[in-house]
PDB file of C-alpha atoms in Angstrom:
ATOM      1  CA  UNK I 210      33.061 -11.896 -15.733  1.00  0.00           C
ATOM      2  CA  UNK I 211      29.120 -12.208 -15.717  1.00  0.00           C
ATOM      3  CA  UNK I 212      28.956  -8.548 -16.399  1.00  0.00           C
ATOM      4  CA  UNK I 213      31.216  -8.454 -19.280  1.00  0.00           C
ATOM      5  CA  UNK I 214      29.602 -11.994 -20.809  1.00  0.00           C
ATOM      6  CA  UNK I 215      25.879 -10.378 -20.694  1.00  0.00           C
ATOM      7  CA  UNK I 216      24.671  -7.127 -22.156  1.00  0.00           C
ATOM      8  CA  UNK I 217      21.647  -5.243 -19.936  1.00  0.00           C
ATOM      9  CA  UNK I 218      20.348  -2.212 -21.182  1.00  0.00           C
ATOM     10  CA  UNK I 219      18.939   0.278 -18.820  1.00  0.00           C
ATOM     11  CA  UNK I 220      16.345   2.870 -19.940  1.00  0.00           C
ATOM     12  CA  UNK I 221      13.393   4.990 -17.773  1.00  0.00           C
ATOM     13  CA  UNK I 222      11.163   7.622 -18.787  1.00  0.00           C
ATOM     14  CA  UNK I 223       9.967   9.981 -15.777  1.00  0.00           C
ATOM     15  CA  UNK I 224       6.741  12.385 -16.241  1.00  0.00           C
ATOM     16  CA  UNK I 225       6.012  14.870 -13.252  1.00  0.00           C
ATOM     17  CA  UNK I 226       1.946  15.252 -13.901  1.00  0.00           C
ATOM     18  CA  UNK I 227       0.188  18.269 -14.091  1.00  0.00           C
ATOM     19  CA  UNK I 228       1.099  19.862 -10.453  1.00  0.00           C
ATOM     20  CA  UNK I 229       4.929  19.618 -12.113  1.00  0.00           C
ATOM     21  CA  UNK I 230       5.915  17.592  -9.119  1.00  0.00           C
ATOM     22  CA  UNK I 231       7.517  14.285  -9.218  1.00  0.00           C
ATOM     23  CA  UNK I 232       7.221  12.421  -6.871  1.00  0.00           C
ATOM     24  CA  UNK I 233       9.232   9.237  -7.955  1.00  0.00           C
ATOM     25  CA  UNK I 234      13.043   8.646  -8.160  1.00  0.00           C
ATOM     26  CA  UNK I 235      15.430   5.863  -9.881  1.00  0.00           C
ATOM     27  CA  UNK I 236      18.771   4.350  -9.727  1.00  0.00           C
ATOM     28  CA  UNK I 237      20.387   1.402 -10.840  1.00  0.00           C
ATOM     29  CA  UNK I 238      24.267   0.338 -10.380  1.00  0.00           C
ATOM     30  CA  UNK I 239      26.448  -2.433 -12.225  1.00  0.00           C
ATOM     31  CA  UNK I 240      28.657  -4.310 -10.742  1.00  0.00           C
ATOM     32  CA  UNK I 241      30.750  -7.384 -11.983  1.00  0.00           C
ATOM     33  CA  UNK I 242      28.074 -10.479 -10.453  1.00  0.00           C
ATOM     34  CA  UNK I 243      25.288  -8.148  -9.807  1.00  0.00           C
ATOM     35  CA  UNK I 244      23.121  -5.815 -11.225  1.00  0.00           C
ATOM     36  CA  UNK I 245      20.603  -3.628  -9.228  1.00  0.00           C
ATOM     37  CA  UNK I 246      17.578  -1.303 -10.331  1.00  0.00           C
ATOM     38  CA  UNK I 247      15.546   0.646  -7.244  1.00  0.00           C
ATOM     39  CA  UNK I 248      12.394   2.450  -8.613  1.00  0.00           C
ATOM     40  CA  UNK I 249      10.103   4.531  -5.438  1.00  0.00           C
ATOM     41  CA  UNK I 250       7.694   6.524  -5.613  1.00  0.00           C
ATOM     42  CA  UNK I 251       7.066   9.336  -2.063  1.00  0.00           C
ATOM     43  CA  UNK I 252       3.667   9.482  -0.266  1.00  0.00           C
ATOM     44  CA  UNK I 253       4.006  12.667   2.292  1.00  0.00           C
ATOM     45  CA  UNK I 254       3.753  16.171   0.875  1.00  0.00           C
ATOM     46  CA  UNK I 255       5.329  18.582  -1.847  1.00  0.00           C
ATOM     47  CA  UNK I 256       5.351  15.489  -3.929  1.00  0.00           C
ATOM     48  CA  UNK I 257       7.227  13.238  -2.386  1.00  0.00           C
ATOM     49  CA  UNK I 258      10.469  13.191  -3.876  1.00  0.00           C
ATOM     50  CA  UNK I 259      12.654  13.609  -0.762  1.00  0.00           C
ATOM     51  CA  UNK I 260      11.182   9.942   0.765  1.00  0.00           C
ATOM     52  CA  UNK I 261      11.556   8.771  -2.624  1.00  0.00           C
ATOM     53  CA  UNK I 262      15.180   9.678  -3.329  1.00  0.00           C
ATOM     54  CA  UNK I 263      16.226   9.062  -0.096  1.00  0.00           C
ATOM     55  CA  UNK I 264      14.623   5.528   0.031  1.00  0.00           C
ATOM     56  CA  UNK I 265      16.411   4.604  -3.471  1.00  0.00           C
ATOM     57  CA  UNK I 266      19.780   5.948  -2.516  1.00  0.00           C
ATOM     58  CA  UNK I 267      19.827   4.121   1.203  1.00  0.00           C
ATOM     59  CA  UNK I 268      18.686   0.940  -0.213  1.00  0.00           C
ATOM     60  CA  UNK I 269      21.141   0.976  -3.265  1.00  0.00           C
ATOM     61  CA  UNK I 270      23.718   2.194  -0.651  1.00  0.00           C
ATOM     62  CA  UNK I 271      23.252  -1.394   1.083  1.00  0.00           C
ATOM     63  CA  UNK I 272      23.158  -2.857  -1.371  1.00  0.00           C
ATOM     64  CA  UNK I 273      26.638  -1.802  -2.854  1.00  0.00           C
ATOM     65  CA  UNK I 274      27.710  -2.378   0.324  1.00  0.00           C
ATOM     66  CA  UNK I 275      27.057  -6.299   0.715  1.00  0.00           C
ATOM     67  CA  UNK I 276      26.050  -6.891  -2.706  1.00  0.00           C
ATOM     68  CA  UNK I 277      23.950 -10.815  -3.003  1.00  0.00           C
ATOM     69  CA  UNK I 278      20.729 -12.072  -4.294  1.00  0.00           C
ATOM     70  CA  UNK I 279      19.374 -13.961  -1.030  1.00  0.00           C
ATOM     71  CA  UNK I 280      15.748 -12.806  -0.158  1.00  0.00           C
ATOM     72  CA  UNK I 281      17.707 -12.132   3.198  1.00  0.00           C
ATOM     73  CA  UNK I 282      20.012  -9.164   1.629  1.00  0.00           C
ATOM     74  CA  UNK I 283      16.870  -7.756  -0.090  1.00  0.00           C
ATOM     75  CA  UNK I 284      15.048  -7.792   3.323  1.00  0.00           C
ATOM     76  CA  UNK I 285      18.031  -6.111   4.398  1.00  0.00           C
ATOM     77  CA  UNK I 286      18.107  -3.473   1.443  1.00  0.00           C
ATOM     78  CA  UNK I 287      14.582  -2.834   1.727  1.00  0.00           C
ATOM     79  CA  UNK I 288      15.079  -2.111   5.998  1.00  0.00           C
ATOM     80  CA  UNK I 289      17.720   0.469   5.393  1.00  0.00           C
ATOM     81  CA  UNK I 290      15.625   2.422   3.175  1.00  0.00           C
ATOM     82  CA  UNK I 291      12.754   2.120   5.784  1.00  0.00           C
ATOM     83  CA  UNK I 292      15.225   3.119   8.701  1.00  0.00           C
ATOM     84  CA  UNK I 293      16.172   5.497   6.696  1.00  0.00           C
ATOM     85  CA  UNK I 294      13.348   7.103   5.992  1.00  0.00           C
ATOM     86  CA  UNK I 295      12.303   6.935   9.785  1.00  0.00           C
ATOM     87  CA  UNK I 296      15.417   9.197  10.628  1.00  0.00           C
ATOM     88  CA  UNK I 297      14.644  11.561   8.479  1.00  0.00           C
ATOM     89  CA  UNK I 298      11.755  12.138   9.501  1.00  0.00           C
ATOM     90  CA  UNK I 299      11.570  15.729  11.740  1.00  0.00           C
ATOM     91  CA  UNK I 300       9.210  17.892  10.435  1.00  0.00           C
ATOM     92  CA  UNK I 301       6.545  15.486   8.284  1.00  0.00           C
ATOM     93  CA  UNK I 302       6.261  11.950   8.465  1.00  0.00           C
ATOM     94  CA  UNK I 303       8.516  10.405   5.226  1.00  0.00           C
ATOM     95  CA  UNK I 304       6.383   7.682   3.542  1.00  0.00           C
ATOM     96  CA  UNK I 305       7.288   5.736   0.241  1.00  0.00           C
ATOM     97  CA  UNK I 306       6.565   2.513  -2.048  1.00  0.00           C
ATOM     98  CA  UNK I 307       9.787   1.024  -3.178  1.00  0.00           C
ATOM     99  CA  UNK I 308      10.793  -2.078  -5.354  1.00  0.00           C
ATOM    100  CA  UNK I 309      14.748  -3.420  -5.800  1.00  0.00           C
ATOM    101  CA  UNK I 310      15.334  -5.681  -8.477  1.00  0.00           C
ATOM    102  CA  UNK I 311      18.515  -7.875  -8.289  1.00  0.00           C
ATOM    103  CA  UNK I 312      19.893  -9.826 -11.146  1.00  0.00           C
ATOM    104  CA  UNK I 313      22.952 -12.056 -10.986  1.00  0.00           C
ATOM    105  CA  UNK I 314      23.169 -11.721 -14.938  1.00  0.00           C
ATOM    106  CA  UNK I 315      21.105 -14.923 -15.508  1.00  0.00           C
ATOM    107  CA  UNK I 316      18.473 -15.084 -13.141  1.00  0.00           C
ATOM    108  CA  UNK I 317      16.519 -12.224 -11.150  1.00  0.00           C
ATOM    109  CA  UNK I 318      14.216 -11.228  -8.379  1.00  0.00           C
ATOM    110  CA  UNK I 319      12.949  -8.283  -6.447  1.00  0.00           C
ATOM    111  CA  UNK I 320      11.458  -7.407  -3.227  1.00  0.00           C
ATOM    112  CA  UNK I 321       8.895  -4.746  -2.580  1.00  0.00           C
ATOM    113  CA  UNK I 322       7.223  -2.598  -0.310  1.00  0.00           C
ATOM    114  CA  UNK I 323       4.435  -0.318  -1.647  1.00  0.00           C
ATOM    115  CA  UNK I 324       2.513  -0.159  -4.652  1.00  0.00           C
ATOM    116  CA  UNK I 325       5.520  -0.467  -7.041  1.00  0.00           C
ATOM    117  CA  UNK I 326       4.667  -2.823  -9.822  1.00  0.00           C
ATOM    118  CA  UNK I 327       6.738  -4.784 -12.549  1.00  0.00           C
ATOM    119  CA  UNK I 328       5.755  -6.722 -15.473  1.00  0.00           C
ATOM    120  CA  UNK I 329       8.553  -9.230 -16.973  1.00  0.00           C
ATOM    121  CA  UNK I 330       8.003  -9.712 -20.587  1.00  0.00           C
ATOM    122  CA  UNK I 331       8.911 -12.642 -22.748  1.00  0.00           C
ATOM    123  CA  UNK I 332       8.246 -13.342 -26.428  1.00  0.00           C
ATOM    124  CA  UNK I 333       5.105 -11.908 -27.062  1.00  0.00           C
ATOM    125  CA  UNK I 334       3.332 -11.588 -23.670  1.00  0.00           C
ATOM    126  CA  UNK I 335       4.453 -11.124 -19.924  1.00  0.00           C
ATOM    127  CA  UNK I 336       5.299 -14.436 -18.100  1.00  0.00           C
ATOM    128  CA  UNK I 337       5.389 -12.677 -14.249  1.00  0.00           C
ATOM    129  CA  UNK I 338       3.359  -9.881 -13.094  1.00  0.00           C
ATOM    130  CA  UNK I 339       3.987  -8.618  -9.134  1.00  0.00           C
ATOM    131  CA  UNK I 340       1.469  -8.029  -6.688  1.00  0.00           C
ATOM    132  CA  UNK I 341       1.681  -4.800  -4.714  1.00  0.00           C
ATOM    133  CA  UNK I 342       0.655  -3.658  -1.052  1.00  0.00           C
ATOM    134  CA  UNK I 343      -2.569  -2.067  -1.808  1.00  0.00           C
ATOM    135  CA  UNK I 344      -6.129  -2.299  -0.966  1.00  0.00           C
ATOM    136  CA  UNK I 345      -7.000  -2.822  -4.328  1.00  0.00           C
ATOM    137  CA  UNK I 346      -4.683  -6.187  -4.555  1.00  0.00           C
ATOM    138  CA  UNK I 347      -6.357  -7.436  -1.272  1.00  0.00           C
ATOM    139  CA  UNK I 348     -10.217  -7.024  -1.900  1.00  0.00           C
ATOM    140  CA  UNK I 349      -9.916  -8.573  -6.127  1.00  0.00           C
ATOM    141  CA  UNK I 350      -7.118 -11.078  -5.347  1.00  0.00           C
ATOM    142  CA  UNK I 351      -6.979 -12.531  -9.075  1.00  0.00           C
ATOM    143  CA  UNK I 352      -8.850  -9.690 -10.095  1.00  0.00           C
ATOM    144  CA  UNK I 353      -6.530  -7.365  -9.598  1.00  0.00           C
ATOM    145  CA  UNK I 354      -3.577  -8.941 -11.319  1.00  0.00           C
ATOM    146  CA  UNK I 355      -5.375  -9.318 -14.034  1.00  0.00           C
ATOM    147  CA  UNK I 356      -6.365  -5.511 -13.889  1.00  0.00           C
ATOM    148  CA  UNK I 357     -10.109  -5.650 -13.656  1.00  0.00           C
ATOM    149  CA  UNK I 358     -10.304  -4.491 -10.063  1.00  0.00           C
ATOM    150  CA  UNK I 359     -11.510  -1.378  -8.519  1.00  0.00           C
ATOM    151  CA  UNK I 360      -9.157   1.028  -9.456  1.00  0.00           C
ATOM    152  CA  UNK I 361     -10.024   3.819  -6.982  1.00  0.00           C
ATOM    153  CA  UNK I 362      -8.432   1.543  -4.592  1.00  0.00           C
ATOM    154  CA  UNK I 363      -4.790   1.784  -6.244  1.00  0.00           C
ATOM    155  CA  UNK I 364      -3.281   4.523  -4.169  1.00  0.00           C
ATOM    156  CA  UNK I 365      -4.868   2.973  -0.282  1.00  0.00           C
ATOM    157  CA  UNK I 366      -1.218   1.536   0.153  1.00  0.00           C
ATOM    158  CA  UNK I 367      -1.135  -1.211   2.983  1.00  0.00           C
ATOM    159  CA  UNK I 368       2.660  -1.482   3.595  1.00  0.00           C
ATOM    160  CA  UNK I 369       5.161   1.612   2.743  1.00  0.00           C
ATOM    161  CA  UNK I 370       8.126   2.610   3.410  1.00  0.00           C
ATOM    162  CA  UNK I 371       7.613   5.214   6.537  1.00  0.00           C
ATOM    163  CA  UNK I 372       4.951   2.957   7.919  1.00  0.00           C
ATOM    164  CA  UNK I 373       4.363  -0.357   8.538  1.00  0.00           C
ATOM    165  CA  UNK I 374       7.766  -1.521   6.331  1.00  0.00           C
ATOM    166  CA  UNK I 375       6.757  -4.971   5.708  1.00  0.00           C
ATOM    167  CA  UNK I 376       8.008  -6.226   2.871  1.00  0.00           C
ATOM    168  CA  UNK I 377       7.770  -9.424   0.175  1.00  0.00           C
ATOM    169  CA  UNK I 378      10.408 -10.656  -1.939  1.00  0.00           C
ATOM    170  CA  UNK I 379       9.867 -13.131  -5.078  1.00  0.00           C
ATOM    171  CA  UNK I 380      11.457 -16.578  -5.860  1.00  0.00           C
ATOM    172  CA  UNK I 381      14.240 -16.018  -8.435  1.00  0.00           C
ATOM    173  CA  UNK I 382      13.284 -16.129 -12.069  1.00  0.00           C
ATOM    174  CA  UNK I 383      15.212 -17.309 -15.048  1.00  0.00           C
ATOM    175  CA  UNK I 384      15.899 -14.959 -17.723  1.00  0.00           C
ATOM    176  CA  UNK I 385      16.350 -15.588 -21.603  1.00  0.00           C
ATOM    177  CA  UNK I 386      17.857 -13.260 -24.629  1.00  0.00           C
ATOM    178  CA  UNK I 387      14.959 -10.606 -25.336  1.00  0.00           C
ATOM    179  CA  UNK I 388      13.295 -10.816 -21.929  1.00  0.00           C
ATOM    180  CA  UNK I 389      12.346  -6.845 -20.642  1.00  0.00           C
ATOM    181  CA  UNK I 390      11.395  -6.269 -16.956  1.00  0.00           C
ATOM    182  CA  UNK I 391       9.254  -3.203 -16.753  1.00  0.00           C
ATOM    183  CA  UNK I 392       9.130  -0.991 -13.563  1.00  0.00           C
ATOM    184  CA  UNK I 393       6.046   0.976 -13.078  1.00  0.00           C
ATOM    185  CA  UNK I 394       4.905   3.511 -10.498  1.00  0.00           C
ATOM    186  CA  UNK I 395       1.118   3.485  -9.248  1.00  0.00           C
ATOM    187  CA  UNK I 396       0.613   6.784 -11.781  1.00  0.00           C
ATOM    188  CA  UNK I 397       0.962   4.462 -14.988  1.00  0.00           C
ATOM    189  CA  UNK I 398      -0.350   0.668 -13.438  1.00  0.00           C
ATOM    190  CA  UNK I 399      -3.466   2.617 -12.417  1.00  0.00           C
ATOM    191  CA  UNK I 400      -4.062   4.415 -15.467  1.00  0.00           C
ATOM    192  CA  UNK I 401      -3.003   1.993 -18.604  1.00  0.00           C
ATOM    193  CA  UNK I 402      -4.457  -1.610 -18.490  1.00  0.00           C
ATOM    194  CA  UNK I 403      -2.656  -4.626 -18.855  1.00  0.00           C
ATOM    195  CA  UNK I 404      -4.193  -4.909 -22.506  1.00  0.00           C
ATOM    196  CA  UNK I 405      -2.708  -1.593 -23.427  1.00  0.00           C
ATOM    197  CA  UNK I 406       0.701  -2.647 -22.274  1.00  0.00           C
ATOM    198  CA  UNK I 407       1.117  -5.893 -24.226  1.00  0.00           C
ATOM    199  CA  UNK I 408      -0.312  -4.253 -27.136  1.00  0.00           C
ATOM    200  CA  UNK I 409       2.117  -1.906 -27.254  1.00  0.00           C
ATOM    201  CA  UNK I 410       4.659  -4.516 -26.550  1.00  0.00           C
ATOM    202  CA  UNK I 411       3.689  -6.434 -29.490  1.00  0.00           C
ATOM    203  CA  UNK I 412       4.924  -3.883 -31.968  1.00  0.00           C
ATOM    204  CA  UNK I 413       8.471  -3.115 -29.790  1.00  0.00           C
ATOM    205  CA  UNK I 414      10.966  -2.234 -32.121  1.00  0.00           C
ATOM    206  CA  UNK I 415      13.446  -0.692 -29.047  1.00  0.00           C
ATOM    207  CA  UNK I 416      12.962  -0.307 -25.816  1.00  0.00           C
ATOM    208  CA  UNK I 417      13.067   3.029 -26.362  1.00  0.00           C
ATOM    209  CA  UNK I 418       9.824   3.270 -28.388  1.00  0.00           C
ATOM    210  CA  UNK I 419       8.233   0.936 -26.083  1.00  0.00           C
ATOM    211  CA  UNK I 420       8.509   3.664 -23.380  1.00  0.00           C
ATOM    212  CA  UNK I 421       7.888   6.374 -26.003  1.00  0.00           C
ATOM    213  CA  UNK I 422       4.872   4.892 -26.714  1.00  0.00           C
ATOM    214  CA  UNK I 423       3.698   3.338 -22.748  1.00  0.00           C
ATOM    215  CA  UNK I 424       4.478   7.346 -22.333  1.00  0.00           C
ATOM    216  CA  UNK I 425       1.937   8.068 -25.104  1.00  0.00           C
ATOM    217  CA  UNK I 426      -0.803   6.137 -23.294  1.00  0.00           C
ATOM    218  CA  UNK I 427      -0.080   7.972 -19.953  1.00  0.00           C
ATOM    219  CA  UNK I 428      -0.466  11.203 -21.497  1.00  0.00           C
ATOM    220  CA  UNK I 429      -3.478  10.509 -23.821  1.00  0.00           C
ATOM    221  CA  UNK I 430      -6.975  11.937 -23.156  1.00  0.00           C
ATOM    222  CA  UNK I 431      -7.921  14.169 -20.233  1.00  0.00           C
ATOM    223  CA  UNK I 432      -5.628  16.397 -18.959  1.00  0.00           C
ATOM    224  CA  UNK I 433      -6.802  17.011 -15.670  1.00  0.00           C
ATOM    225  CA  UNK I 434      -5.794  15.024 -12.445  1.00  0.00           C
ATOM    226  CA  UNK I 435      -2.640  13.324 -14.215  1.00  0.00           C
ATOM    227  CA  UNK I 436      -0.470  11.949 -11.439  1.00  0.00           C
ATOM    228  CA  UNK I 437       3.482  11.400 -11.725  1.00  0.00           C
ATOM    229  CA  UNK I 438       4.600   8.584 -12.558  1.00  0.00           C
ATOM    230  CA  UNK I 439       8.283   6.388 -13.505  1.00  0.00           C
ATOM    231  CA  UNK I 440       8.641   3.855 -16.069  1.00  0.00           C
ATOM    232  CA  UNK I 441      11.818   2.017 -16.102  1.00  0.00           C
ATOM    233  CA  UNK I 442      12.774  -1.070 -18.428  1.00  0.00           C
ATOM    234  CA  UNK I 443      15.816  -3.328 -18.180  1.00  0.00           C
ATOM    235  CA  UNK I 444      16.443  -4.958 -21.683  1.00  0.00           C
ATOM    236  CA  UNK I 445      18.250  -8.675 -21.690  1.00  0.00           C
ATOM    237  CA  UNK I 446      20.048  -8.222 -24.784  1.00  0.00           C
ATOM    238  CA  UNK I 447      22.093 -10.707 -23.720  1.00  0.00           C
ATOM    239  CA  UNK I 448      21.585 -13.290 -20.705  1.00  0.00           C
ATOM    240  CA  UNK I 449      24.712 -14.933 -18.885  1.00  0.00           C
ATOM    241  CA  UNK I 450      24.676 -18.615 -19.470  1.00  0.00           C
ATOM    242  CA  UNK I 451      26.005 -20.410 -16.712  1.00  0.00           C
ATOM    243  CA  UNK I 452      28.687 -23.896 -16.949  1.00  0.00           C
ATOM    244  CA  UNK I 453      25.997 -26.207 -15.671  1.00  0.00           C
ATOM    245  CA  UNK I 454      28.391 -29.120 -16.137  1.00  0.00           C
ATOM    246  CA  UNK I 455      31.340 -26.913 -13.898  1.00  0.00           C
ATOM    247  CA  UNK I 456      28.818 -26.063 -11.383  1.00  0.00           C
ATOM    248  CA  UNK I 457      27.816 -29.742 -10.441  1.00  0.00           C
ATOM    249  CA  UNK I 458      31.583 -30.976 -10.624  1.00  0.00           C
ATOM    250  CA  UNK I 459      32.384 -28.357  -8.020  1.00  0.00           C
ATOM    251  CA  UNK I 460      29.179 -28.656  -5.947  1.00  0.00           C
TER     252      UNK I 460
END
């Protein structure tokens, strides 16, 4: 019923940088109460998209499995993939940076381990930003999020996937007709300022030509030393509006 009263629309862009490796992987699944969007990015060798697939498909796997939006079956996504990871891991040590997003149709939140980001856009500016696991978060704090800190520190990941596995996992946020939630890999967050994004938010005519042109900005200037990277956007065409006045009479 949520599903079918509310209208997401799911679109990502993928670029494999100049080694033609790509490292990142994607999924997302519908279901009737729930939707879920899983965007990694792998850290060990020949470009990392073995940790990366594998640590999208076991956490999307749980998540099928006992679908919910408690921080607890998140935590619980987020742990497969890491287990996962760490059973796979024979002849090189499988590292990744994940983040799940889980939306009940009207309200969402993610958890994440890695250096992941996502921007949640609103109107004519972005109204929640996440912090990621990176040494560049801890030593500018506010600095960071508001992209002005040092950027050679993107890629020192803290907490991955493969390592430590810690992970954090937002409050839930209330969505609204027209909101987009943008999922970025470290490639694109560490190369396009915050400025850059909202301005080409400001002229959105689809969310198609928003990632046409975010895509644009990744690709501009210097050719040498571009990494991979995944952009993936979840438009709210339509939100589901919950019986407020049901809910309490029940409750």
């Amino acid at each position: 019923m949520r599903k079918l009263n509310s209208q997401f629309i799911t679109t990502f862009v993928s670029e494999a940088g100049l080694n033609g490796q790509n490292g990142t992987y994607y999924g997302f699944v519908e279901m009737d109460r729930y939707y879920c969007m899983a965007v990694a990015e792998g850290y060990d060798g020949d470009g990392g998209r073995e940790s990366a697939k594998l640590a999208v498909d076991a956490a999307m796997e749980a998540f099928v499995q006992k679908p919910g939006m408690s921080a607890k079956r998140i935590r619980a996504c987020l742990k497969r993939a890491h287990r996962c990871l760490a059973e796979q891991s024979v002849r090189i040590r499988l590292k990744a940076g994940i983040l799940v997003l889980v939306s009940d149709y009207t309200r969402f939140r993610y958890g994440v381990c890695g250096n992941v980001m996502l921007y949640a856009f609103r109107s004519a500016g972005i109204y929640h930003q996440s912090v990621t696991h990176t040494v560049y978060q801890n030593m500018s704090g506010q600095a960071a999020k508001e992209g002005t800190g040092p950027k050679e520190e993107t890629g020192n990941v803290v907490h991955y996937l493969g390592g430590s596995g810690r992970t954090a996992v937002s409050g839930r946020l209330r969505l609204e007709d027209g909101d987009v939630l943008l999922a970025v890999t470290e490639g694109f967050w560490s190369r396009i300022n915050k400025v850059e994004v909202l301005d080409a938010y400001e002229s959105i005519q689809s969310v198609e030509e928003f990632l046409g042109d975010l895509q644009e900005l990744y690709l501009r200037g210097s050719t040498e030393g571009i990494p991979c990277c995944c952009l993936a956007a979840v438009e709210v065409k339509k939100a589901y509006k919950e019986n407020r006045a049901l809910k309490k009479k029940i409750l």
